Short mmCIF file of C-alpha atoms in Angstrom, two decimals:
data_model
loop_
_atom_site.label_atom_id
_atom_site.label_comp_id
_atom_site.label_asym_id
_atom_site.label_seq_id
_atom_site.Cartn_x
_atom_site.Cartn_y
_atom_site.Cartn_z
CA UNK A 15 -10.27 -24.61 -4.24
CA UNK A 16 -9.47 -24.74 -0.83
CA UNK A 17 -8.59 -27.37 2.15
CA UNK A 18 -9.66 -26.03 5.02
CA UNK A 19 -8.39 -28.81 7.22
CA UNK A 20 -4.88 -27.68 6.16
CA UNK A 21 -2.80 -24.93 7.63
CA UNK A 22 -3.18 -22.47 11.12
CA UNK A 23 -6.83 -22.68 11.62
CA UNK A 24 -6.96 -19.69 14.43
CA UNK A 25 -4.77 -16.49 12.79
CA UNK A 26 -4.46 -13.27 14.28
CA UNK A 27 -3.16 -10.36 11.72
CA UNK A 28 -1.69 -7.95 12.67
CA UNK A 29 -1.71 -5.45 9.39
CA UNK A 30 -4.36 -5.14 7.17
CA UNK A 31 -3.32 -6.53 4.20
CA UNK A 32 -3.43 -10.39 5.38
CA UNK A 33 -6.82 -9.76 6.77
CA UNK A 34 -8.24 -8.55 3.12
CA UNK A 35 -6.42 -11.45 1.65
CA UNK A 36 -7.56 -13.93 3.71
CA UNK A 37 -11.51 -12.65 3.11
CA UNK A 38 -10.99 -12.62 -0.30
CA UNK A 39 -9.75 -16.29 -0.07
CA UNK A 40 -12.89 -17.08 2.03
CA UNK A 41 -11.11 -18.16 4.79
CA UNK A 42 -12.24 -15.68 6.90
CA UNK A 43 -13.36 -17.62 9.54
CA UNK A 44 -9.82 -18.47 10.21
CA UNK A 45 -9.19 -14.97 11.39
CA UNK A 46 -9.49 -14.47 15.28
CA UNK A 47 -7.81 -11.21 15.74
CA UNK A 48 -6.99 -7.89 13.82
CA UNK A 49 -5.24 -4.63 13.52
CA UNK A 50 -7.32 -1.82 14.99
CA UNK A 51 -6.62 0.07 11.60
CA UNK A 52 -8.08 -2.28 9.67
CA UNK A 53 -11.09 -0.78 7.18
CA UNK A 54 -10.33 -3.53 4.30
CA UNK A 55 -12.85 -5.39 4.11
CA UNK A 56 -15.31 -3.01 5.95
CA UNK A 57 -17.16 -6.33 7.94
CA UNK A 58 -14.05 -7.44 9.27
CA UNK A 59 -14.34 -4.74 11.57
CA UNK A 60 -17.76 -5.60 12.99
CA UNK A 61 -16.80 -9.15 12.89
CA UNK A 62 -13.03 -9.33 14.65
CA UNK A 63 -11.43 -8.12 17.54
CA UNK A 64 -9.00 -5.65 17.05
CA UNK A 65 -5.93 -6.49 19.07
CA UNK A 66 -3.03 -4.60 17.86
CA UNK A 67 -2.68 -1.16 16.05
CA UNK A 68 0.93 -0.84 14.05
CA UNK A 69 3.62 -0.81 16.60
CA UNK A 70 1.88 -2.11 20.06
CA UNK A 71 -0.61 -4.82 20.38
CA UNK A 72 -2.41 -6.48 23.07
CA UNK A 73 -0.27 -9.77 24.34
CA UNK A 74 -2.84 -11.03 26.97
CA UNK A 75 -5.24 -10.44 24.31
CA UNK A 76 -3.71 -12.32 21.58
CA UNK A 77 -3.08 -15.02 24.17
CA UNK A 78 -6.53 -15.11 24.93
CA UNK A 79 -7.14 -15.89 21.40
CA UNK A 80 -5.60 -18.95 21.59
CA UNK A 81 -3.74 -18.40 18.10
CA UNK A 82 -1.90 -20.98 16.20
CA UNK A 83 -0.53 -18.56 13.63
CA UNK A 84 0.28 -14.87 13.60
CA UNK A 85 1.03 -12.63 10.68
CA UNK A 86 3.32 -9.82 10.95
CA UNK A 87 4.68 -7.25 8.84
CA UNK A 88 8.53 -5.98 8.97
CA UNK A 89 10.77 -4.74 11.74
CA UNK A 90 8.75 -2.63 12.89
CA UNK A 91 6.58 -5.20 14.16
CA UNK A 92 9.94 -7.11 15.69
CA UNK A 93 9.22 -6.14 19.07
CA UNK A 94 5.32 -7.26 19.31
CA UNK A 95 6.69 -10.46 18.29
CA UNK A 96 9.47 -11.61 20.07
CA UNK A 97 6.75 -11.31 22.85
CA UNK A 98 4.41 -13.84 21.29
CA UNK A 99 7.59 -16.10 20.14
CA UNK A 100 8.54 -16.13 23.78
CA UNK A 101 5.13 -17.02 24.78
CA UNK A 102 5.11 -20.54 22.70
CA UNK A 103 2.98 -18.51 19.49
CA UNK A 104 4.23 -19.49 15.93
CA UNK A 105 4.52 -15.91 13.93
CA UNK A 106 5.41 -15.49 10.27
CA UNK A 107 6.49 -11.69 9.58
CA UNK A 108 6.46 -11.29 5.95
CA UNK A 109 8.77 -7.43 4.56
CA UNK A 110 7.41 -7.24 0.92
CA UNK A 111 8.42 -4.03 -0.44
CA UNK A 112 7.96 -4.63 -4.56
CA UNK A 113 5.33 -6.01 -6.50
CA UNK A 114 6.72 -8.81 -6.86
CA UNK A 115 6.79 -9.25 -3.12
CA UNK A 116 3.42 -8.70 -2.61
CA UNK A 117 2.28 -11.39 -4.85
CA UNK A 118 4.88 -13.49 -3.46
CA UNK A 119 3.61 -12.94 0.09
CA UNK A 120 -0.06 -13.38 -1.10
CA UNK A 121 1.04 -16.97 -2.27
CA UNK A 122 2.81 -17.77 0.73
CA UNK A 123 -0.39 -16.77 2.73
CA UNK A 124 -2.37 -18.78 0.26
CA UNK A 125 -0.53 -21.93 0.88
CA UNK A 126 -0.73 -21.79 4.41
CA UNK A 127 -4.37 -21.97 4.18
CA UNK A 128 -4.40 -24.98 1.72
CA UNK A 129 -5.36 -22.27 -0.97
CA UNK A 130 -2.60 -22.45 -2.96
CA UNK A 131 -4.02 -23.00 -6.64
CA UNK A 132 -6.95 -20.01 -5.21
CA UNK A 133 -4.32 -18.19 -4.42
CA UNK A 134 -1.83 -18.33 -7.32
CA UNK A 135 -5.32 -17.98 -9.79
CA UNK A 136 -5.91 -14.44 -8.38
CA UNK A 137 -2.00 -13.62 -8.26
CA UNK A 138 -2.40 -14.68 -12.21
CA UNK A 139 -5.58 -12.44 -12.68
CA UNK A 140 -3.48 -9.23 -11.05
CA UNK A 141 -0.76 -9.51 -13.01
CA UNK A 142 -3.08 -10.01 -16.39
CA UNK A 143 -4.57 -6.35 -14.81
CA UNK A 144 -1.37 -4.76 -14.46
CA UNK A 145 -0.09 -5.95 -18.04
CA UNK A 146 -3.71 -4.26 -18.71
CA UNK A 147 -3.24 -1.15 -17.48
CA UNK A 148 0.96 -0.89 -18.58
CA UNK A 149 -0.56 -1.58 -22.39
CA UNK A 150 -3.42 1.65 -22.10
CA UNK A 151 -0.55 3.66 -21.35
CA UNK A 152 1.61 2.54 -23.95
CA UNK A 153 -0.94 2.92 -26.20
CA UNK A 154 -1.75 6.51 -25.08
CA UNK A 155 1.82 6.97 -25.78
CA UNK A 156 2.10 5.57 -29.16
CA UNK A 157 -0.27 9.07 -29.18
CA UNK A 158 2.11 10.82 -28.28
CA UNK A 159 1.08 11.91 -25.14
CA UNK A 160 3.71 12.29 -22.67
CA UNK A 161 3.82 10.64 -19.55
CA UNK A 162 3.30 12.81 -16.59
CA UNK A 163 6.13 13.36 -13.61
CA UNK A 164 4.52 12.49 -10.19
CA UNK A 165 5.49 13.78 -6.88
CA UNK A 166 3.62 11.16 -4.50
CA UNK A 167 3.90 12.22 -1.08
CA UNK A 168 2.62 9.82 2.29
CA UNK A 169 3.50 12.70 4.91
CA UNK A 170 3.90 16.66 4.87
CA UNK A 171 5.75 17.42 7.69
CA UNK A 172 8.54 16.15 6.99
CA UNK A 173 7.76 15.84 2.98
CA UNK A 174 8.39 12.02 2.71
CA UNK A 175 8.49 10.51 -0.14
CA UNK A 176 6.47 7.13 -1.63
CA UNK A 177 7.69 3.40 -0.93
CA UNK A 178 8.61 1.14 -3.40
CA UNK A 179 5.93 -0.54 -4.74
CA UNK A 180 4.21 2.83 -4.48
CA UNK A 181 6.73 3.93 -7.08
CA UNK A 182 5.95 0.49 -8.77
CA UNK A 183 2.70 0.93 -9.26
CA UNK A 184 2.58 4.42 -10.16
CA UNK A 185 4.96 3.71 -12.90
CA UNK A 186 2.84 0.90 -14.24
CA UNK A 187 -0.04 3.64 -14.17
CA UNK A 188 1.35 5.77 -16.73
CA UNK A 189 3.62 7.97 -14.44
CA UNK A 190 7.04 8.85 -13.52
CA UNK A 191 8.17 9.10 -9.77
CA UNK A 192 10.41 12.58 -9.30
CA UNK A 193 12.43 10.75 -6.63
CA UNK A 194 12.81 6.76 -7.77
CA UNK A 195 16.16 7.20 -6.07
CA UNK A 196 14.52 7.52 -2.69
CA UNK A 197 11.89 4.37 -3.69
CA UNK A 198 14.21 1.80 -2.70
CA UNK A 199 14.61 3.12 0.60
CA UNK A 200 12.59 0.75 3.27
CA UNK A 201 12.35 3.12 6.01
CA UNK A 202 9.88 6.19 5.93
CA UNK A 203 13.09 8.34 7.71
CA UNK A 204 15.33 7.47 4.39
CA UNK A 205 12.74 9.18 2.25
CA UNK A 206 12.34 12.25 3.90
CA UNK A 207 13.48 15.23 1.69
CA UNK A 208 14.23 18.00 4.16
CA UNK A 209 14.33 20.66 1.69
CA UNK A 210 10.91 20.87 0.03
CA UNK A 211 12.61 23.31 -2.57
CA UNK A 212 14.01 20.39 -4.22
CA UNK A 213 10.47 18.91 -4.83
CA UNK A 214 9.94 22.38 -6.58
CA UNK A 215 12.74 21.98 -8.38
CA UNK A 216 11.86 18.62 -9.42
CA UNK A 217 8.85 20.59 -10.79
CA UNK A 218 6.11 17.59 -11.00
CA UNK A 219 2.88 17.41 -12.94
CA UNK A 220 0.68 15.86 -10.96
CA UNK A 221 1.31 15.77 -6.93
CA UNK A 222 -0.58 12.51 -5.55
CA UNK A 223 -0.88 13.02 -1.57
CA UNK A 224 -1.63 9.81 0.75
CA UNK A 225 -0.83 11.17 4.18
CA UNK A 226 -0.62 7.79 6.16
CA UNK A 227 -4.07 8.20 8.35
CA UNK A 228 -5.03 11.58 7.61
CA UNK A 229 -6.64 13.69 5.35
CA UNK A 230 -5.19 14.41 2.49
CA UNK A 231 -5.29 18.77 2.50
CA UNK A 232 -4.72 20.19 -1.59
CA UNK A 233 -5.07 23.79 -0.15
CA UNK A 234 -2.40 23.29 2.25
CA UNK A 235 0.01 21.88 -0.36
CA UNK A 236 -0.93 24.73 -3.18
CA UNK A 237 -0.20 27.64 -0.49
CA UNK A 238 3.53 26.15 0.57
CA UNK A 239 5.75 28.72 0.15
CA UNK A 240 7.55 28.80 -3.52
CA UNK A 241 5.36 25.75 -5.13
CA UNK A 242 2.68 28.72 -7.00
CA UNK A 243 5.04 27.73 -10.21
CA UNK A 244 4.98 24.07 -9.72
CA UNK A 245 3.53 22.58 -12.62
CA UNK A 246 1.25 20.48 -10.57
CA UNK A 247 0.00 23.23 -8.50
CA UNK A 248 -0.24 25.64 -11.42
CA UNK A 249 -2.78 23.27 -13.55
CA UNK A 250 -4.28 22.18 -10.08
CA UNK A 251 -3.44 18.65 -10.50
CA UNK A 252 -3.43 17.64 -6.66
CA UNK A 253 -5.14 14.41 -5.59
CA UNK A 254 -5.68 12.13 -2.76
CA UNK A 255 -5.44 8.32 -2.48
CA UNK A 256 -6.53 6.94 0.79
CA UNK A 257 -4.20 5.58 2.74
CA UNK A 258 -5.68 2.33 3.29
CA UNK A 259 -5.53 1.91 -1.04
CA UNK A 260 -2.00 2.24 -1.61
CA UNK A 261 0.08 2.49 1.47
CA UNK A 262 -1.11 -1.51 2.59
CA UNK A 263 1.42 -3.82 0.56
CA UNK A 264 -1.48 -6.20 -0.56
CA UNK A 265 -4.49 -6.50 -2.80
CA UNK A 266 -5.58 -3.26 -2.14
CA UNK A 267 -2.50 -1.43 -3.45
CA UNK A 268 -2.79 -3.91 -6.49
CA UNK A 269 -5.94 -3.18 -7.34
CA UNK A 270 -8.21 -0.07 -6.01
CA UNK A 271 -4.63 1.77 -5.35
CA UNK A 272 -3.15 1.57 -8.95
CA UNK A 273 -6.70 1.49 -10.88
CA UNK A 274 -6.70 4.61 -9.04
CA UNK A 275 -3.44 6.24 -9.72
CA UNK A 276 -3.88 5.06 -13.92
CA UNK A 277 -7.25 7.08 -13.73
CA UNK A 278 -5.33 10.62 -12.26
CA UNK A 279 -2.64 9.58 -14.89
CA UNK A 280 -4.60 8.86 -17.86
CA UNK A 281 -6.81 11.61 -17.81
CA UNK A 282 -3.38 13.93 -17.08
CA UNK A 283 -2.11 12.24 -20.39
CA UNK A 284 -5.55 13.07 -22.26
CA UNK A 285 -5.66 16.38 -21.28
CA UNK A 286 -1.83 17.91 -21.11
CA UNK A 287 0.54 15.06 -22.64
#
């Protein structure tokens, strides 16, 4: 249940991932403005204006809007808001990097709109999924099957490795990140492994590739130079997750993102564990 007198009544979002919330909430006609890469929900597209993409957004437009409440997401998005603080606009910028965070930041969201007990029922519901999906494995495990080592990669050139609730979730799912050390690193430029012989080295089973906005390319990883012997490339366990599934820290990462990554993992386990 929801109070819909409660709370900013005319949001703009700037990222995706309080735009899908917010839908899935039902509150959004709250929602006057979007990111321009929003494609979660598809409708919100046809039904919003898009006034920002990741790092620049439209000021005069967001003005225009006459918004009560903007949501931001992490320093990256500093700039774009000091510009609407200055202009008199309230704007929450939220950093989750962890699960945790996420569901904390969907609660906070939730709240704002007077949809606090809506909020913290679905929050419940995800984390019932995820306990799910951590007891399949186990079971598959109890097997014997192994779990599988996972090279997830968001962008080629440089090789950068996944976030952290990337790593989260894909450990949840049934696999084993090949660079956890590099997970905790906020900041695509502190994940970057310059010498892709190391990721060889590291010799993962399954490579998962989610290339931040573009197309995902299996061929181009399995011809690298020196990966023919990685285990991964060998058994021709390459795979894409869109972008907008995993790499948003919100419900879609919680859900479509890690039922996704359990499915490539599962079926690795099945087959080769």
């Amino acid at each position: 249940m929801c109070t819909a007198h409660l709370g900013p009544q005319r949001i703009v979002c700037l990222t995706e991932e309080t735009t899908e919330w917010l839908y899935l909430l039902g509150q959004e006609s709250r929602i006057v403005g979007i990111s321009g890469y929003t494609v979660r929900p598809r409708r919100a597209r046809e039904e919003k204006p898009k006034v920002s993409a990741f790092l620049s957004a439209k000021i005069d437009k967001i003005l225009a809007l006459e918004p009560d409440c903007v949501f931001g997401f992490s320093d990256l998005q500093a700039d774009i808001a000091a510009l609407l603080i200055r202009a008199g606009v309230q704007v929450t910028v939220f950093n989750q990097r962890s699960v945790d965070e996420i569901h904390s930041m969907l609660f906070q969201v939730a709240a704002m709109v007077g949809c606090a007990e809506a909020g913290l029922a679905w929050i419940d519901a995800n984390r019932a999924q995820l306990d799910g999906i951590r007891e399949a494995v186990k079971a598959l495990q109890a097997r014997g099957k192994r779990r599988p080592s996972v090279f997830f990669e968001e962008w080629d050139e440089p090789h950068i490795s996944c976030i952290r609730w990337v790593s989260e979730l894909l450990g949840i799912a049934g696999g084993d990140d090949v660079f956890p050390e590099l997970a905790t690193q906020s900041l695509g430029k502190h994940r970057i492994i310059a010498d892709g012989a190391e990721i060889v080295r590291r010799d993962p089973d399954i490579i998962i590739g989610s290339w931040c906005g573009k197309k995902f390319r299996p061929e181009k990883v399995a011809t690298r130079a020196g990966w023919q012997d990685v285990a991964a490339v060998k058994t021709g366990q390459l795979f894409e997750i869109k972008s907008a599934d995993i790499l948003q820290p919100g419900p879609a990462a919680l859900t479509d993102g890690v039922a996704q990554m359990h499915r490539i993992v599962s079926e690795w386990m099945h087959e080769h564990g």
